JSON list of C-alpha atoms in Angstrom, two decimals:
[
{"chain": "L", "resi": 1, "resn": "LEU", "atom": "CA", "xyz": [-3.41, 23.24, -38.59]},
{"chain": "L", "resi": 2, "resn": "ALA", "atom": "CA", "xyz": [-3.68, 23.52, -42.25]},
{"chain": "L", "resi": 3, "resn": "VAL", "atom": "CA", "xyz": [-0.38, 21.97, -43.24]},
{"chain": "L", "resi": 4, "resn": "HIS", "atom": "CA", "xyz": [0.41, 19.41, -46.33]},
{"chain": "L", "resi": 5, "resn": "GLY", "atom": "CA", "xyz": [0.42, 16.05, -44.61]},
{"chain": "L", "resi": 6, "resn": "ARG", "atom": "CA", "xyz": [-0.45, 17.65, -41.22]},
{"chain": "L", "resi": 7, "resn": "GLY", "atom": "CA", "xyz": [-4.06, 16.31, -41.48]},
{"chain": "L", "resi": 8, "resn": "ALA", "atom": "CA", "xyz": [-3.03, 12.28, -42.08]},
{"chain": "L", "resi": 9, "resn": "ILE", "atom": "CA", "xyz": [-0.11, 12.97, -39.47]},
{"chain": "L", "resi": 10, "resn": "ALA", "atom": "CA", "xyz": [-2.75, 14.04, -36.62]},
{"chain": "L", "resi": 11, "resn": "GLN", "atom": "CA", "xyz": [-5.20, 11.16, -37.36]},
{"chain": "L", "resi": 12, "resn": "ASP", "atom": "CA", "xyz": [-2.30, 8.73, -36.51]},
{"chain": "L", "resi": 13, "resn": "GLU", "atom": "CA", "xyz": [-1.33, 10.71, -33.56]},
{"chain": "L", "resi": 14, "resn": "HIS", "atom": "CA", "xyz": [-4.70, 10.94, -32.32]},
{"chain": "L", "resi": 15, "resn": "ASN", "atom": "CA", "xyz": [-5.27, 6.75, -32.99]},
{"chain": "L", "resi": 16, "resn": "ASN", "atom": "CA", "xyz": [-1.62, 6.50, -31.12]},
{"chain": "L", "resi": 17, "resn": "ILE", "atom": "CA", "xyz": [-3.47, 8.70, -27.87]},
{"chain": "L", "resi": 18, "resn": "VAL", "atom": "CA", "xyz": [-6.81, 6.31, -28.16]},
{"chain": "L", "resi": 19, "resn": "LYS", "atom": "CA", "xyz": [-4.87, 2.81, -28.23]},
{"chain": "L", "resi": 20, "resn": "MET", "atom": "CA", "xyz": [-2.99, 3.82, -25.26]},
{"chain": "L", "resi": 21, "resn": "ILE", "atom": "CA", "xyz": [-5.98, 4.99, -23.56]},
{"chain": "L", "resi": 22, "resn": "GLU", "atom": "CA", "xyz": [-7.89, 1.61, -24.48]},
{"chain": "L", "resi": 23, "resn": "GLN", "atom": "CA", "xyz": [-5.10, -0.49, -23.10]},
{"chain": "L", "resi": 24, "resn": "ARG", "atom": "CA", "xyz": [-4.91, 2.01, -19.74]},
{"chain": "L", "resi": 25, "resn": "ASN", "atom": "CA", "xyz": [-1.68, 2.71, -20.46]},
{"chain": "L", "resi": 26, "resn": "GLU", "atom": "CA", "xyz": [-1.16, 6.36, -18.53]},
{"chain": "L", "resi": 27, "resn": "ASP", "atom": "CA", "xyz": [2.29, 6.65, -19.55]},
{"chain": "L", "resi": 28, "resn": "GLY", "atom": "CA", "xyz": [2.12, 5.85, -23.04]},
{"chain": "L", "resi": 29, "resn": "ALA", "atom": "CA", "xyz": [-1.37, 7.87, -23.50]},
{"chain": "L", "resi": 30, "resn": "ASP", "atom": "CA", "xyz": [0.66, 10.75, -21.60]},
{"chain": "L", "resi": 31, "resn": "GLU", "atom": "CA", "xyz": [3.75, 10.48, -23.79]},
{"chain": "L", "resi": 32, "resn": "ALA", "atom": "CA", "xyz": [1.60, 10.59, -27.11]},
{"chain": "L", "resi": 33, "resn": "LEU", "atom": "CA", "xyz": [-0.34, 13.41, -26.37]},
{"chain": "L", "resi": 34, "resn": "ARG", "atom": "CA", "xyz": [2.90, 15.15, -25.04]},
{"chain": "L", "resi": 35, "resn": "LEU", "atom": "CA", "xyz": [4.48, 14.24, -28.86]},
{"chain": "L", "resi": 36, "resn": "HIS", "atom": "CA", "xyz": [1.05, 15.27, -30.46]},
{"chain": "L", "resi": 37, "resn": "ILE", "atom": "CA", "xyz": [0.70, 18.88, -28.73]},
{"chain": "L", "resi": 38, "resn": "SER", "atom": "CA", "xyz": [4.31, 19.26, -29.60]},
{"chain": "L", "resi": 39, "resn": "VAL", "atom": "CA", "xyz": [4.31, 18.86, -33.03]},
{"chain": "L", "resi": 40, "resn": "ALA", "atom": "CA", "xyz": [1.27, 20.73, -33.61]},
{"chain": "L", "resi": 41, "resn": "PHE", "atom": "CA", "xyz": [2.91, 23.72, -31.62]},
{"chain": "L", "resi": 42, "resn": "MET", "atom": "CA", "xyz": [6.12, 23.45, -33.72]},
{"chain": "L", "resi": 43, "resn": "THR", "atom": "CA", "xyz": [4.06, 23.27, -37.02]},
{"chain": "L", "resi": 44, "resn": "ARG", "atom": "CA", "xyz": [2.47, 26.22, -35.73]},
{"chain": "L", "resi": 45, "resn": "LEU", "atom": "CA", "xyz": [5.27, 27.69, -35.34]},
{"chain": "L", "resi": 46, "resn": "LYS", "atom": "CA", "xyz": [6.78, 27.16, -38.61]},
{"chain": "L", "resi": 47, "resn": "GLN", "atom": "CA", "xyz": [3.38, 28.47, -40.21]},
{"chain": "L", "resi": 48, "resn": "ASP", "atom": "CA", "xyz": [3.89, 31.95, -38.07]},
{"chain": "L", "resi": 49, "resn": "ALA", "atom": "CA", "xyz": [7.50, 32.23, -39.00]},
{"chain": "L", "resi": 50, "resn": "ALA", "atom": "CA", "xyz": [6.87, 31.84, -42.95]},
{"chain": "L", "resi": 51, "resn": "ARG", "atom": "CA", "xyz": [4.01, 33.81, -42.53]},
{"chain": "L", "resi": 52, "resn": "ARG", "atom": "CA", "xyz": [6.10, 36.95, -41.02]},
{"chain": "L", "resi": 53, "resn": "LYS", "atom": "CA", "xyz": [8.64, 36.16, -43.32]},
{"chain": "L", "resi": 54, "resn": "GLU", "atom": "CA", "xyz": [5.95, 36.84, -46.26]},
{"chain": "L", "resi": 55, "resn": "GLU", "atom": "CA", "xyz": [5.08, 39.68, -44.88]},
{"chain": "L", "resi": 56, "resn": "GLY", "atom": "CA", "xyz": [8.40, 41.43, -44.08]}
]
């Protein structure tokens, strides 16, 4: 998502997911993936709300 600062945050989230997979930590990988998806979803909702507000 094209949001200022999101790229670095997403990269950290991806790195954490990979780390959990490499450690064979299923629960950790699941939690990290769910967090990443949740944050991305909330970011998208905020983008959409801001766009709708601008459009009136």
